[in-house]
Amino acid sequence: MFEHVKEYAGDPILGLKDKFVADTKADKVNLGVGVYYDEDGKLPVLECVQTAEQRIANPISPRPYLPMAGFAGHRKGCQELLFGKDAQVLQEGRVATIATIGGSGALRVGAEFIHEWFPQSKCYVSDPTWGNHIAIFEHSDVEVGKYPYYDKATNSVKFDEMVSFLQTLNKHDVVLLHPCCHNPTGMDLSKEQWDKVLEVIQKHELIPFMDIAYQGFGEDMESDVYAIRKAVDMGLTLFVSNSFSKNLSLYGERVGGLSVVCPTAKEADIVFGQLTFTARRIYSSPPSHGGRIVDIVMNDEKLHEQWVGEVYAMRDRIKAMRLKLKSVLEAKVPNRDFDYLTRQNGMFSFTGLTPEQVERLQTEFGVYMISNSRMCVAGLNVNNIDYVANAMAEVLKEDA
Ligand code: KET
């Protein structure tokens, strides 16, 4: 019956965990998946989330089906975070938002919407991008292309090439962008560069699809959504997928949102209906637990403030790890430039290690990063950073 079914090679990011768990080395370190671990190497439960959990648990409430779009408070939380509490675009009712199953669910629903209503459109992703961007759009039957983004030789963005390329795209082609903390490279555009990219998008009538999974981990909550708010100010139509996995440390609850900024409130209503219909056809309606937490934390002023502080503490710890790793590596491998470590933002660093070097780190030292050389800096802490730096220095030195 199943002889024709092909074997699944496994996911390059999520599959790495099994390898890590099976590794018996005492000093092993997992820097694969984009997850924030605290100073003790533990997955944190944020204090604001603990308070929300207590409210949910007492009293324990019934579990009806949620609306297809999720809780209204969850949707409002997404909107105000992305567009601003008093944003005019929200007052005008021009944003259609549904709660989704993580950022991945938002991408999937968005990709299905594009396929259905813009069947001619291709989707262009940065070269490189998060691998699942390509998989999700292709699996929704949207053809995927790549725009130039990262220059490995200089560890910087190939900005001129990127802009020239975007100018060649067709009307209504989709451009998938990372508003902050680019995955996997950590290299973001400056505000001036965003202005230029959005100008090209407007001129060529392209559709920006902004995927934001790390709001608060770059500069701050507001600066990290500069591109989104600028696009709204320019009157652009855009898609935004957001994830609360990282900034609420709610990975397993699968909470996110999909927002479509429309030219008019009437169009927003129609788009909203179609988004709910798409959700209905895939998973019907979202689960309630994570949605409740989002609703409580985002809409309670005190908890919201506490949350922002907790995100900034995670951000600052990652930045401290970048500095420390840079200084240890500079001392150990003086012929190589490690400046990129502190120029990159968010959880990831694109280390430029070869696949062979990444493999050696795994087999000889039990240090796990993605084969494209992406390291999750948020997995480093004072107890493992010297070990990781030493291991990196070893594989870099012997190859030099
Ligand atoms: N967008 C980006 C850019 C992203 O890095 C992730 C997750 C997601 C969306 C998905 O978010 P979620 O809410 O979990 O559905 N990235 C990490 C985890 C993964 O690969 O699934 C990662 O890159 O390690």
Coordinates of C-alpha atoms and ligand atoms in Angstrom, one line a residue:
M1 CA 0.0 0.0 0.0
F2 CA 2.7 2.5 0.9
E3 CA 5.5 1.4 -1.3
H4 CA 5.3 4.6 -3.3
V5 CA 5.6 6.8 -0.2
K6 CA 9.0 8.4 0.0
E7 CA 11.1 8.6 3.1
Y8 CA 11.2 12.0 4.8
A9 CA 14.8 13.2 5.3
G10 CA 13.9 15.0 8.4
D11 CA 13.9 18.8 9.2
P12 CA 17.3 20.5 9.2
I13 CA 16.3 22.6 12.3
L14 CA 13.8 20.5 14.3
G15 CA 15.4 17.2 13.4
L16 CA 18.7 18.3 15.0
K17 CA 17.2 18.0 18.5
D18 CA 17.0 14.2 18.2
K19 CA 20.6 14.0 17.3
F20 CA 21.5 16.3 20.2
V21 CA 19.4 14.2 22.7
A22 CA 21.1 11.0 21.5
D23 CA 24.6 12.5 21.9
T24 CA 26.2 11.2 25.1
K25 CA 29.0 13.8 25.4
A26 CA 28.8 15.5 28.8
D27 CA 29.5 19.0 27.6
K28 CA 27.2 19.0 24.6
V29 CA 25.5 22.3 23.7
N30 CA 22.4 22.8 21.5
L31 CA 22.7 25.9 19.4
G32 CA 20.4 24.7 16.7
V33 CA 16.7 25.6 17.0
G34 CA 15.7 29.3 17.6
V35 CA 14.8 29.0 21.2
Y36 CA 15.8 31.3 24.1
Y37 CA 17.4 29.5 27.1
D38 CA 18.1 31.4 30.2
E39 CA 21.4 31.8 32.1
D40 CA 21.0 28.3 33.6
G41 CA 20.3 26.8 30.2
K42 CA 16.6 26.4 31.0
L43 CA 13.6 27.4 28.9
P44 CA 12.0 30.2 30.9
V45 CA 8.4 30.6 31.9
L46 CA 8.0 34.4 31.9
E47 CA 6.6 35.9 35.0
C48 CA 3.8 37.7 33.2
V49 CA 2.8 34.3 31.7
Q50 CA 2.8 32.7 35.2
T51 CA 0.4 35.4 36.4
A52 CA -1.8 34.8 33.3
E53 CA -1.7 31.0 33.9
Q54 CA -2.9 31.5 37.5
R55 CA -5.8 33.6 36.3
I56 CA -6.8 31.0 33.7
A57 CA -6.5 28.1 36.2
N58 CA -8.7 29.8 38.9
P59 CA -11.5 29.0 38.2
I60 CA -10.9 26.4 35.5
S61 CA -13.3 27.5 32.7
P62 CA -15.2 25.5 30.1
R63 CA -13.6 24.9 26.7
P64 CA -16.0 25.8 23.9
Y65 CA -14.8 26.1 20.2
L66 CA -13.2 29.4 19.6
P67 CA -14.3 31.6 16.7
M68 CA -12.4 30.6 13.5
A69 CA -10.4 33.8 13.9
G70 CA -9.6 33.1 17.6
F71 CA -10.2 35.4 20.6
A72 CA -10.9 39.0 19.9
G73 CA -8.4 40.0 22.6
H74 CA -5.7 37.9 21.0
R75 CA -6.3 39.6 17.7
K76 CA -6.4 43.1 19.3
G77 CA -3.1 42.2 21.0
C78 CA -1.4 41.4 17.7
Q79 CA -2.8 44.5 16.1
E80 CA -1.7 47.0 18.7
L81 CA 1.7 45.4 19.1
L82 CA 2.4 45.6 15.3
F83 CA 0.7 48.8 14.3
G84 CA 0.6 50.8 17.6
K85 CA -2.1 51.2 20.2
D86 CA -3.7 54.3 18.7
A87 CA -2.8 53.6 15.1
Q88 CA -5.1 55.3 12.6
V89 CA -5.2 52.3 10.4
L90 CA -6.8 50.3 13.2
Q91 CA -9.3 53.1 13.9
E92 CA -10.2 53.0 10.3
G93 CA -10.9 49.3 10.5
R94 CA -8.5 48.6 7.6
V95 CA -6.7 45.6 9.2
A96 CA -8.0 42.1 9.0
T97 CA -6.4 40.0 11.7
I98 CA -6.9 36.4 12.7
A99 CA -5.2 34.5 15.5
T100 CA -3.1 31.6 14.1
I101 CA -1.3 28.5 15.1
G102 CA 2.1 30.1 15.6
G103 CA 3.9 32.2 13.1
S104 CA 4.0 29.1 10.9
G105 CA 0.2 28.9 10.8
A106 CA 0.0 32.6 9.8
L107 CA 2.4 32.0 7.0
R108 CA 0.4 29.0 5.8
V109 CA -3.0 30.8 5.9
G110 CA -1.4 33.8 4.2
A111 CA 0.2 31.6 1.5
E112 CA -3.1 29.9 0.8
F113 CA -4.8 33.3 0.5
I114 CA -2.2 34.4 -2.0
H115 CA -2.5 31.2 -4.0
E116 CA -6.3 31.5 -4.2
W117 CA -6.7 35.3 -4.9
F118 CA -3.4 36.1 -6.6
P119 CA -2.8 32.9 -8.6
Q120 CA -0.3 34.6 -10.9
S121 CA 1.9 35.9 -8.1
K122 CA 5.3 34.4 -7.3
C123 CA 6.7 34.8 -3.8
Y124 CA 10.3 36.0 -3.4
V125 CA 12.3 35.2 -0.3
S126 CA 15.7 36.5 0.8
D127 CA 18.7 34.4 -0.1
P128 CA 19.1 32.8 2.4
T129 CA 15.9 32.7 4.5
W130 CA 14.3 30.4 7.1
G131 CA 13.9 27.1 5.2
N132 CA 10.3 26.7 6.2
H133 CA 9.3 29.9 4.3
I134 CA 10.1 28.2 1.1
A135 CA 8.5 24.9 2.1
I136 CA 5.2 26.6 3.3
F137 CA 4.7 28.7 0.2
E138 CA 5.6 25.9 -2.2
H139 CA 3.3 23.5 -0.4
S140 CA 0.5 26.1 -0.9
D141 CA 1.3 26.0 -4.6
V142 CA 2.9 29.4 -4.7
E143 CA 6.0 29.5 -6.9
V144 CA 9.0 30.7 -4.9
G145 CA 12.0 32.7 -6.1
K146 CA 14.9 34.3 -4.2
Y147 CA 16.1 37.8 -4.0
P148 CA 19.8 38.6 -3.3
Y149 CA 20.3 39.4 0.4
Y150 CA 23.4 38.2 2.2
D151 CA 27.0 38.5 1.1
K152 CA 29.0 35.8 2.8
A153 CA 32.3 37.4 1.9
T154 CA 31.6 40.6 3.7
N155 CA 29.0 39.5 6.2
S156 CA 26.7 42.2 5.1
V157 CA 23.6 42.8 3.1
K158 CA 24.0 43.0 -0.7
F159 CA 21.7 46.0 -0.7
D160 CA 22.2 47.4 -4.2
E161 CA 21.7 44.0 -5.7
M162 CA 18.6 43.4 -3.7
V163 CA 17.1 46.7 -4.8
S164 CA 18.0 46.1 -8.5
F165 CA 16.5 42.7 -8.3
L166 CA 13.2 43.8 -6.7
Q167 CA 12.8 46.3 -9.6
T168 CA 12.6 43.4 -12.0
L169 CA 9.6 41.8 -10.4
N170 CA 6.0 41.8 -11.7
K171 CA 3.1 43.6 -10.3
H172 CA 1.5 41.8 -7.3
D173 CA 4.5 39.5 -6.8
V174 CA 5.0 38.9 -3.1
V175 CA 8.2 39.9 -1.3
L176 CA 8.7 38.1 1.9
L177 CA 10.6 40.3 4.4
H178 CA 12.0 40.0 7.9
P179 CA 11.2 43.3 9.7
C180 CA 13.9 42.5 12.4
C181 CA 16.3 39.8 13.5
H182 CA 16.7 38.2 10.1
N183 CA 16.7 34.5 10.2
P184 CA 19.2 33.0 9.6
T185 CA 21.8 35.8 9.1
G186 CA 21.0 38.2 11.9
M187 CA 21.7 41.1 9.4
D188 CA 18.9 43.6 9.2
L189 CA 18.3 46.6 7.0
S190 CA 18.8 50.1 8.3
K191 CA 15.8 52.5 8.4
E192 CA 17.1 54.3 5.3
Q193 CA 17.4 50.9 3.5
W194 CA 13.8 50.0 4.5
D195 CA 12.6 53.3 3.1
K196 CA 14.3 52.5 -0.2
V197 CA 13.0 48.9 -0.4
L198 CA 9.4 50.1 0.4
E199 CA 9.7 52.8 -2.2
V200 CA 10.5 50.1 -4.8
I201 CA 7.7 47.9 -3.6
Q202 CA 5.2 50.8 -3.9
K203 CA 6.5 51.8 -7.3
H204 CA 6.3 48.3 -8.8
E205 CA 3.0 47.5 -7.0
L206 CA 4.5 44.5 -5.2
I207 CA 2.9 42.9 -2.1
P208 CA 5.1 43.0 1.0
F209 CA 4.7 40.0 3.3
M210 CA 6.4 40.8 6.6
D211 CA 7.2 37.8 8.8
I212 CA 8.1 38.9 12.4
A213 CA 9.0 36.2 14.9
Y214 CA 11.4 38.1 17.1
Q215 CA 9.8 41.5 18.0
G216 CA 11.6 43.0 20.9
F217 CA 14.8 40.9 20.4
G218 CA 16.4 43.4 18.0
E219 CA 16.4 47.0 19.1
D220 CA 13.1 47.5 21.0
M221 CA 9.4 46.8 20.5
E222 CA 8.8 49.9 18.4
S223 CA 12.0 50.0 16.3
D224 CA 11.6 46.4 15.4
V225 CA 8.4 47.1 13.6
Y226 CA 9.7 50.2 11.8
A227 CA 9.3 48.6 8.4
I228 CA 5.7 47.6 9.1
R229 CA 4.6 51.0 10.3
K230 CA 6.4 52.8 7.5
A231 CA 4.6 50.6 5.0
V232 CA 1.3 51.5 6.6
D233 CA 2.2 55.2 6.6
M234 CA 3.0 54.9 2.9
G235 CA -0.5 53.5 2.3
L236 CA 0.8 50.1 1.2
T237 CA -1.3 47.0 1.3
L238 CA 0.6 44.3 3.2
F239 CA 0.6 41.0 5.0
V240 CA 2.1 40.6 8.4
S241 CA 2.6 37.2 10.1
N242 CA 3.7 37.4 13.8
S243 CA 4.7 34.8 16.3
F244 CA 4.6 34.8 20.1
S245 CA 6.6 31.7 20.4
K246 CA 9.9 33.5 21.2
N247 CA 8.8 36.7 22.8
L248 CA 6.3 35.1 25.2
S249 CA 8.4 31.9 25.4
L250 CA 5.3 30.0 24.5
Y251 CA 6.7 27.8 21.8
G252 CA 4.5 24.7 22.4
E253 CA 1.3 26.7 22.7
R254 CA 1.5 27.7 19.0
V255 CA 0.3 31.3 19.2
G256 CA 0.7 33.9 16.4
G257 CA -1.4 36.1 14.1
L258 CA -1.9 37.0 10.5
S259 CA -2.8 40.6 9.7
V260 CA -3.7 42.0 6.3
V261 CA -3.6 45.8 5.9
C262 CA -6.3 46.7 3.3
P263 CA -7.0 49.9 1.3
T264 CA -10.5 50.2 2.8
A265 CA -12.5 48.9 5.8
K266 CA -14.9 47.1 3.4
E267 CA -12.1 45.2 1.8
A268 CA -10.7 44.3 5.3
D269 CA -14.1 42.8 6.2
I270 CA -14.1 40.7 3.0
V271 CA -10.5 39.6 3.5
F272 CA -11.2 38.8 7.1
G273 CA -14.0 36.5 6.0
Q274 CA -11.7 34.7 3.5
L275 CA -9.0 34.3 6.1
T276 CA -11.4 32.6 8.5
F277 CA -12.7 30.4 5.7
T278 CA -9.1 29.3 5.0
A279 CA -8.5 28.5 8.7
R280 CA -11.8 26.6 8.8
R281 CA -10.6 24.4 5.9
I282 CA -7.2 23.6 7.5
Y283 CA -7.8 23.4 11.2
S284 CA -11.2 25.0 11.8
S285 CA -10.4 27.2 14.8
P286 CA -7.3 27.8 17.0
P287 CA -6.7 26.2 20.4
S288 CA -7.7 28.3 23.3
H289 CA -5.0 28.1 26.0
G290 CA -2.2 30.1 24.4
G291 CA -4.8 32.5 23.0
R292 CA -6.0 33.2 26.5
I293 CA -2.5 33.9 27.7
V294 CA -1.9 36.3 24.8
D295 CA -5.2 38.0 25.5
I296 CA -4.4 38.5 29.2
V297 CA -0.7 39.6 28.8
M298 CA -1.3 41.9 25.9
N299 CA -4.4 43.7 27.2
D300 CA -3.5 44.1 30.9
E301 CA -1.4 47.3 31.1
K302 CA 0.7 46.1 34.1
L303 CA 1.4 42.7 32.7
H304 CA 2.2 44.1 29.3
E305 CA 4.8 46.4 30.8
Q306 CA 6.3 43.6 32.8
W307 CA 6.4 41.5 29.6
V308 CA 8.3 44.1 27.7
G309 CA 10.8 44.3 30.5
E310 CA 11.2 40.5 30.4
V311 CA 11.7 40.5 26.6
Y312 CA 14.4 43.2 27.0
A313 CA 16.2 41.1 29.6
M314 CA 16.3 38.2 27.1
R315 CA 17.5 40.6 24.4
D316 CA 20.3 42.0 26.6
R317 CA 21.5 38.6 27.7
I318 CA 21.8 37.6 24.1
K319 CA 23.8 40.8 23.3
A320 CA 26.1 40.1 26.3
M321 CA 26.8 36.6 24.9
R322 CA 27.6 38.1 21.5
L323 CA 30.2 40.4 23.0
K324 CA 31.7 37.6 25.1
L325 CA 31.9 35.2 22.3
K326 CA 33.5 37.8 20.1
S327 CA 36.2 38.7 22.6
V328 CA 37.1 35.0 23.3
L329 CA 37.2 34.2 19.6
E330 CA 39.3 37.2 18.7
A331 CA 41.9 36.2 21.3
K332 CA 42.0 32.6 20.1
V333 CA 41.8 33.1 16.3
P334 CA 43.5 36.5 15.7
N335 CA 43.6 36.1 11.9
R336 CA 39.8 36.1 11.5
D337 CA 37.2 38.8 11.7
F338 CA 34.5 38.2 14.3
D339 CA 33.0 41.7 14.1
Y340 CA 29.8 40.2 12.6
L341 CA 28.9 38.7 15.9
T342 CA 27.9 42.1 17.3
R343 CA 26.6 43.6 14.0
Q344 CA 23.9 40.9 13.8
N345 CA 20.6 41.1 15.7
G346 CA 18.3 38.7 17.4
M347 CA 18.8 35.1 18.3
F348 CA 21.0 34.0 15.4
S349 CA 24.5 34.4 14.2
F350 CA 25.5 33.3 10.7
T351 CA 29.0 32.1 11.6
G352 CA 30.3 31.4 8.1
L353 CA 31.6 28.0 9.2
T354 CA 31.8 25.4 6.4
P355 CA 29.4 22.4 6.6
E356 CA 32.5 20.3 7.4
Q357 CA 33.4 22.6 10.3
V358 CA 29.8 22.4 11.6
E359 CA 30.0 18.6 11.3
R360 CA 33.3 18.6 13.3
L361 CA 31.7 20.7 16.0
Q362 CA 29.0 18.1 16.3
T363 CA 31.0 14.9 16.2
E364 CA 34.1 16.1 18.2
F365 CA 32.6 18.6 20.6
G366 CA 28.9 17.9 20.8
V367 CA 28.2 21.6 19.8
Y368 CA 25.2 21.7 17.5
M369 CA 24.4 24.4 15.0
I370 CA 22.5 24.3 11.7
S371 CA 24.5 23.0 8.7
N372 CA 24.1 26.4 7.0
S373 CA 26.4 27.7 9.9
R374 CA 23.6 29.4 11.8
M375 CA 24.2 29.4 15.5
C376 CA 21.5 30.2 18.1
V377 CA 23.3 32.7 20.3
A378 CA 20.4 32.4 22.8
G379 CA 21.6 29.0 23.7
L380 CA 24.9 30.3 25.1
N381 CA 25.4 31.1 28.8
V382 CA 28.3 31.8 31.2
N383 CA 28.7 28.0 31.8
N384 CA 29.0 26.9 28.2
I385 CA 30.4 29.9 26.3
D386 CA 34.1 29.2 26.9
Y387 CA 33.6 25.5 25.8
V388 CA 31.8 26.6 22.6
A389 CA 34.4 29.3 21.9
N390 CA 37.2 26.8 22.3
A391 CA 35.5 24.3 20.1
M392 CA 34.9 26.9 17.4
A393 CA 38.5 28.1 17.7
E394 CA 39.7 24.5 17.3
V395 CA 37.8 23.8 14.1
L396 CA 38.6 27.3 12.7
K397 CA 42.3 27.1 13.5
E398 CA 43.0 23.7 12.0
D399 CA 41.3 24.7 8.8
A400 CA 43.1 28.0 8.6
Ligands
KET1 N1 9.1 32.9 11.1 C1 10.5 32.9 11.4 C2 11.3 33.9 10.7 C3 11.0 32.0 12.3 O1 12.3 32.0 12.5 C4 10.1 31.0 12.9 C5 10.7 30.0 13.8 C6 8.8 31.1 12.6 C7 8.3 32.1 11.7 C8 7.8 30.1 13.1 O2 7.3 30.5 14.3 P1 6.3 29.6 15.2 O3 5.5 30.5 16.0 O4 7.1 28.7 16.0 O5 5.4 28.8 14.2 N2 11.9 29.6 13.7 C9 12.6 28.7 14.6 C10 11.9 27.4 14.9 C11 11.5 26.6 13.7 O6 12.3 26.4 12.8 O7 10.3 26.2 13.6 C12 14.0 28.5 14.0 O8 14.3 29.0 13.0 O9 14.8 27.8 14.7

